[in-house]
Amino acid sequence: MKQLLSIVLLSLLVVAGNLKVEAAGFTDVTEDHFAYEAVMWAEEYDIIDGYADGTFKPNATITEQQFAKLLANYYELETPYDELKKQTPSANWSDEYYNRLASYGVPLNGYFHNNIRATAIKRGVVAQAITHLAEGKRGLNESIQFLLDSYISTGQNEQYENRDLQKFFGVANNMTRAQVVTLLHRMDSRNFYTISEDAQNIHDNLSNASLNSRAINGQHQLDKTMQQVAPSNSAWEGTYTYYYKWGKGANEFNRRDAIISNVTSKTFNISLTASDGQQLGSVDGTATITSNTKAVMNRSENGNRCVLEFEQLKNALKIIEVDCSSERDEGTNFSGTLKKQ
């Protein structure tokens, strides 16, 4: 009997020795996986969820909206009072996270379009988004260098080390779910909890900029090689921008941004921002289409008088402000010709 019991116990030990320990709740992340500790940490602190079948899918490409959820949860970003007015008006599970990230001006592509949110996020975008919250507003190269210097990330292509920073980092490559969770875990281990002064100031919003305006500024902070443009379903619909730097000072510029969405045969929604140095304007409303190329708005969404005329040009939008002083600072206005992005 003792001999039989010994054989059974020995068999159990052998079997147990061949088993791979799984991260709590995820059947496809074993103890020998490089992201095992990071995944367990993220699950414990409710930063990430798995799939209904009990898997984590560590090697799956992560989408921008999945990354948005991780980043918003990691920093426990506050929810703003207003919501983004998107080009794709249908509700999306990621709306909450994009609203929170827009409030802090985080550089991302998918604020206004559900289809962009569902595309794979590039390493360069991840670098700028994380750095914005952890260190402050930075360009692509500065963001990469911050991640490398802080040992949050490493490069992917050794042959470009000390030769081409962006190719070394692999800015155009996609990221997996395991890779992104590992970045956040390293941030946690290095005590990167505090939101940068730049991001906090945008959230405090002393200039009273709309949520759409802060999201647009976040989009434009991305390096041009990292920016994505959503397809338009109509001649009116799209994002339009004008930018002119007339001096070397930080506030010596003129800028206009407009987003037209929810276009019907009679109306469209318009979100418009204007900035001239220290002055700022922001207005949302509904315009009435009066001809194939012209439209007019008489009131803002806030109920204030705001008369704006719109003319559709070739790949551009001409705006003439007739009267909209209640929606902007004195010294700026909404007039201008904006190029379609």
mmCIF file of C-alpha atoms in Angstrom, residues 46-244:
data_model
loop_
_atom_site.group_PDB
_atom_site.id
_atom_site.type_symbol
_atom_site.label_atom_id
_atom_site.label_comp_id
_atom_site.label_asym_id
_atom_site.label_seq_id
_atom_site.Cartn_x
_atom_site.Cartn_y
_atom_site.Cartn_z
ATOM 1 C CA ASP A 46 -8.082 46.413 -13.185
ATOM 2 C CA ILE A 47 -6.015 48.024 -15.921
ATOM 3 C CA ILE A 48 -6.824 45.380 -18.511
ATOM 4 C CA ASP A 49 -9.434 42.719 -19.181
ATOM 5 C CA GLY A 50 -9.205 39.435 -21.017
ATOM 6 C CA TYR A 51 -11.608 37.896 -23.502
ATOM 7 C CA ALA A 52 -14.804 35.965 -22.840
ATOM 8 C CA ASP A 53 -13.084 32.651 -23.585
ATOM 9 C CA GLY A 54 -10.634 33.190 -20.720
ATOM 10 C CA THR A 55 -7.683 34.179 -22.896
ATOM 11 C CA PHE A 56 -5.554 37.311 -22.922
ATOM 12 C CA LYS A 57 -4.237 36.998 -26.501
ATOM 13 C CA PRO A 58 -0.793 38.403 -25.633
ATOM 14 C CA ASN A 59 0.482 38.249 -29.211
ATOM 15 C CA ALA A 60 -2.563 39.946 -30.742
ATOM 16 C CA THR A 61 -2.019 43.384 -32.239
ATOM 17 C CA ILE A 62 -3.405 46.054 -29.936
ATOM 18 C CA THR A 63 -5.806 48.618 -31.372
ATOM 19 C CA GLU A 64 -5.756 52.296 -30.509
ATOM 20 C CA GLN A 65 -9.008 52.031 -28.548
ATOM 21 C CA GLN A 66 -7.629 49.129 -26.478
ATOM 22 C CA PHE A 67 -4.521 51.177 -25.761
ATOM 23 C CA ALA A 68 -6.704 54.178 -24.890
ATOM 24 C CA LYS A 69 -8.459 52.121 -22.227
ATOM 25 C CA LEU A 70 -5.167 50.902 -20.752
ATOM 26 C CA LEU A 71 -3.642 54.371 -20.609
ATOM 27 C CA ALA A 72 -6.742 56.043 -19.135
ATOM 28 C CA ASN A 73 -7.038 53.320 -16.493
ATOM 29 C CA TYR A 74 -3.327 53.359 -15.619
ATOM 30 C CA TYR A 75 -3.362 57.091 -14.883
ATOM 31 C CA GLU A 76 -6.920 57.017 -13.478
ATOM 32 C CA LEU A 77 -7.760 60.038 -15.626
ATOM 33 C CA GLU A 78 -10.806 62.034 -14.602
ATOM 34 C CA THR A 79 -13.937 62.065 -16.745
ATOM 35 C CA PRO A 80 -14.812 65.513 -18.198
ATOM 36 C CA TYR A 81 -18.280 67.030 -18.023
ATOM 37 C CA ASP A 82 -18.752 67.166 -21.796
ATOM 38 C CA GLU A 83 -18.328 64.538 -24.510
ATOM 39 C CA LEU A 84 -16.588 64.463 -27.866
ATOM 40 C CA LYS A 85 -18.675 65.198 -30.942
ATOM 41 C CA LYS A 86 -17.494 62.576 -33.411
ATOM 42 C CA GLN A 87 -17.639 62.192 -37.169
ATOM 43 C CA THR A 88 -19.084 58.732 -36.514
ATOM 44 C CA PRO A 89 -21.959 59.474 -34.116
ATOM 45 C CA SER A 90 -22.760 55.866 -33.154
ATOM 46 C CA ALA A 91 -21.895 55.001 -29.564
ATOM 47 C CA ASN A 92 -18.711 53.022 -29.013
ATOM 48 C CA TRP A 93 -17.466 51.204 -25.905
ATOM 49 C CA SER A 94 -14.293 53.319 -26.009
ATOM 50 C CA ASP A 95 -16.105 56.700 -25.900
ATOM 51 C CA GLU A 96 -15.538 57.046 -22.164
ATOM 52 C CA TYR A 97 -11.778 56.541 -22.468
ATOM 53 C CA TYR A 98 -11.337 58.912 -25.416
ATOM 54 C CA ASN A 99 -13.320 61.592 -23.567
ATOM 55 C CA ARG A 100 -10.964 61.245 -20.614
ATOM 56 C CA LEU A 101 -7.819 61.291 -22.764
ATOM 57 C CA ALA A 102 -9.065 64.280 -24.797
ATOM 58 C CA SER A 103 -9.502 66.196 -21.553
ATOM 59 C CA TYR A 104 -5.731 65.927 -21.028
ATOM 60 C CA GLY A 105 -4.839 66.584 -24.683
ATOM 61 C CA VAL A 106 -3.210 63.174 -25.194
ATOM 62 C CA PRO A 107 -1.910 62.735 -28.772
ATOM 63 C CA LEU A 108 -4.016 60.026 -30.467
ATOM 64 C CA ASN A 109 -5.667 59.578 -33.867
ATOM 65 C CA GLY A 110 -9.095 58.117 -33.137
ATOM 66 C CA TYR A 111 -10.934 60.799 -31.188
ATOM 67 C CA PHE A 112 -13.538 61.472 -33.868
ATOM 68 C CA HIS A 113 -13.826 58.267 -35.864
ATOM 69 C CA ASN A 114 -14.720 54.765 -34.662
ATOM 70 C CA ASN A 115 -12.969 53.104 -37.605
ATOM 71 C CA ILE A 116 -9.626 54.688 -36.763
ATOM 72 C CA ARG A 117 -10.016 53.615 -33.150
ATOM 73 C CA ALA A 118 -10.269 49.997 -34.277
ATOM 74 C CA THR A 119 -7.000 50.057 -36.263
ATOM 75 C CA ALA A 120 -3.655 48.861 -34.911
ATOM 76 C CA ILE A 121 -1.719 51.539 -33.046
ATOM 77 C CA LYS A 122 1.854 52.341 -34.098
ATOM 78 C CA ARG A 123 4.783 52.348 -31.710
ATOM 79 C CA GLY A 124 5.416 56.009 -32.488
ATOM 80 C CA VAL A 125 1.908 56.986 -31.355
ATOM 81 C CA VAL A 126 2.309 54.948 -28.168
ATOM 82 C CA ALA A 127 5.585 56.737 -27.456
ATOM 83 C CA GLN A 128 4.081 60.216 -27.829
ATOM 84 C CA ALA A 129 0.913 59.396 -25.874
ATOM 85 C CA ILE A 130 2.776 57.933 -22.893
ATOM 86 C CA THR A 131 5.384 60.691 -22.855
ATOM 87 C CA HIS A 132 2.709 63.404 -22.978
ATOM 88 C CA LEU A 133 1.219 62.122 -19.719
ATOM 89 C CA ALA A 134 4.457 61.110 -18.017
ATOM 90 C CA GLU A 135 6.814 63.914 -19.063
ATOM 91 C CA GLY A 136 4.888 66.554 -21.020
ATOM 92 C CA LYS A 137 4.387 67.645 -24.627
ATOM 93 C CA ARG A 138 7.169 66.222 -26.742
ATOM 94 C CA GLY A 139 7.901 65.537 -30.399
ATOM 95 C CA LEU A 140 8.364 62.008 -31.716
ATOM 96 C CA ASN A 141 12.143 61.823 -31.286
ATOM 97 C CA GLU A 142 12.024 63.353 -27.808
ATOM 98 C CA SER A 143 9.292 60.920 -26.793
ATOM 99 C CA ILE A 144 11.294 57.924 -27.986
ATOM 100 C CA GLN A 145 14.381 59.160 -26.170
ATOM 101 C CA PHE A 146 12.381 59.611 -22.961
ATOM 102 C CA LEU A 147 11.175 55.992 -23.075
ATOM 103 C CA LEU A 148 14.682 54.730 -23.761
ATOM 104 C CA ASP A 149 16.384 56.888 -21.118
ATOM 105 C CA SER A 150 13.756 55.898 -18.533
ATOM 106 C CA TYR A 151 14.136 52.184 -19.383
ATOM 107 C CA ILE A 152 10.422 51.980 -20.149
ATOM 108 C CA SER A 153 11.081 50.637 -23.637
ATOM 109 C CA THR A 154 13.903 49.411 -25.827
ATOM 110 C CA GLY A 155 14.545 49.607 -29.525
ATOM 111 C CA GLN A 156 13.598 46.888 -31.992
ATOM 112 C CA ASN A 157 16.199 47.170 -34.728
ATOM 113 C CA GLU A 158 19.749 46.998 -33.390
ATOM 114 C CA GLN A 159 21.286 47.725 -36.784
ATOM 115 C CA TYR A 160 20.007 51.316 -36.552
ATOM 116 C CA GLU A 161 21.213 52.035 -33.015
ATOM 117 C CA ASN A 162 23.041 55.389 -32.826
ATOM 118 C CA ARG A 163 22.250 55.896 -36.529
ATOM 119 C CA ASP A 164 18.505 56.422 -36.933
ATOM 120 C CA LEU A 165 16.459 56.812 -33.739
ATOM 121 C CA GLN A 166 13.056 56.275 -35.330
ATOM 122 C CA LYS A 167 14.093 53.157 -37.249
ATOM 123 C CA PHE A 168 15.872 51.840 -34.150
ATOM 124 C CA PHE A 169 12.672 52.226 -32.132
ATOM 125 C CA GLY A 170 10.455 50.948 -34.956
ATOM 126 C CA VAL A 171 7.961 53.825 -34.963
ATOM 127 C CA ALA A 172 5.821 52.403 -37.788
ATOM 128 C CA ASN A 173 5.531 48.911 -36.304
ATOM 129 C CA ASN A 174 2.412 47.635 -34.571
ATOM 130 C CA MET A 175 2.437 46.620 -30.912
ATOM 131 C CA THR A 176 1.036 43.539 -29.220
ATOM 132 C CA ARG A 177 -1.129 43.507 -26.108
ATOM 133 C CA ALA A 178 1.689 41.945 -24.119
ATOM 134 C CA GLN A 179 4.196 44.589 -25.232
ATOM 135 C CA VAL A 180 1.974 47.504 -24.189
ATOM 136 C CA VAL A 181 1.163 45.979 -20.797
ATOM 137 C CA THR A 182 4.890 45.471 -20.273
ATOM 138 C CA LEU A 183 5.525 49.182 -20.932
ATOM 139 C CA LEU A 184 2.948 50.183 -18.324
ATOM 140 C CA HIS A 185 4.322 47.670 -15.833
ATOM 141 C CA ARG A 186 7.802 49.166 -16.240
ATOM 142 C CA MET A 187 6.338 52.625 -15.710
ATOM 143 C CA ASP A 188 4.748 51.390 -12.495
ATOM 144 C CA SER A 189 8.015 49.845 -11.279
ATOM 145 C CA ARG A 190 9.792 53.163 -11.949
ATOM 146 C CA ASN A 191 7.122 55.200 -10.151
ATOM 147 C CA PHE A 192 5.757 57.083 -13.161
ATOM 148 C CA TYR A 193 2.391 57.883 -11.608
ATOM 149 C CA THR A 194 2.246 61.660 -11.666
ATOM 150 C CA ILE A 195 0.517 63.368 -14.583
ATOM 151 C CA SER A 196 2.783 65.869 -16.333
ATOM 152 C CA GLU A 197 2.273 69.592 -15.811
ATOM 153 C CA ASP A 198 1.439 70.037 -19.510
ATOM 154 C CA ALA A 199 -1.316 67.418 -19.433
ATOM 155 C CA GLN A 200 -2.698 68.659 -16.102
ATOM 156 C CA ASN A 201 -2.886 72.251 -17.350
ATOM 157 C CA ILE A 202 -4.854 71.112 -20.393
ATOM 158 C CA HIS A 203 -7.242 69.249 -18.096
ATOM 159 C CA ASP A 204 -7.611 72.226 -15.739
ATOM 160 C CA ASN A 205 -8.680 74.129 -18.873
ATOM 161 C CA LEU A 206 -8.307 77.695 -17.661
ATOM 162 C CA SER A 207 -8.763 78.852 -21.271
ATOM 163 C CA ASN A 208 -12.191 77.168 -21.362
ATOM 164 C CA ALA A 209 -11.398 75.237 -24.555
ATOM 165 C CA SER A 210 -13.973 72.695 -25.704
ATOM 166 C CA LEU A 211 -13.247 68.993 -25.422
ATOM 167 C CA ASN A 212 -13.146 68.773 -29.223
ATOM 168 C CA SER A 213 -10.576 71.557 -29.333
ATOM 169 C CA ARG A 214 -8.323 69.762 -26.854
ATOM 170 C CA ALA A 215 -8.685 66.536 -28.844
ATOM 171 C CA ILE A 216 -7.767 68.329 -32.087
ATOM 172 C CA ASN A 217 -4.683 69.798 -30.446
ATOM 173 C CA GLY A 218 -3.742 66.313 -29.297
ATOM 174 C CA GLN A 219 -4.076 64.975 -32.836
ATOM 175 C CA HIS A 220 -1.888 67.740 -34.236
ATOM 176 C CA GLN A 221 0.755 67.083 -31.588
ATOM 177 C CA LEU A 222 1.394 63.717 -33.250
ATOM 178 C CA ASP A 223 4.250 63.643 -35.718
ATOM 179 C CA LYS A 224 2.860 64.002 -39.252
ATOM 180 C CA THR A 225 4.134 60.535 -40.148
ATOM 181 C CA MET A 226 1.950 59.120 -37.366
ATOM 182 C CA GLN A 227 -1.286 60.961 -38.180
ATOM 183 C CA GLN A 228 -4.272 59.196 -39.739
ATOM 184 C CA VAL A 229 -7.096 60.900 -41.645
ATOM 185 C CA ALA A 230 -10.595 59.451 -41.563
ATOM 186 C CA PRO A 231 -12.375 58.899 -44.879
ATOM 187 C CA SER A 232 -15.205 61.329 -45.634
ATOM 188 C CA ASN A 233 -18.669 60.149 -46.594
ATOM 189 C CA SER A 234 -19.696 63.461 -48.107
ATOM 190 C CA ALA A 235 -18.105 66.524 -49.664
ATOM 191 C CA TRP A 236 -18.744 68.507 -46.473
ATOM 192 C CA GLU A 237 -17.668 65.972 -43.868
ATOM 193 C CA GLY A 238 -14.109 66.018 -42.607
ATOM 194 C CA THR A 239 -11.444 67.819 -40.571
ATOM 195 C CA TYR A 240 -10.170 71.216 -41.722
ATOM 196 C CA THR A 241 -7.161 73.156 -40.447
ATOM 197 C CA TYR A 242 -5.351 76.459 -40.918
ATOM 198 C CA TYR A 243 -2.072 77.223 -39.151
ATOM 199 C CA TYR A 244 0.276 80.182 -39.599
#
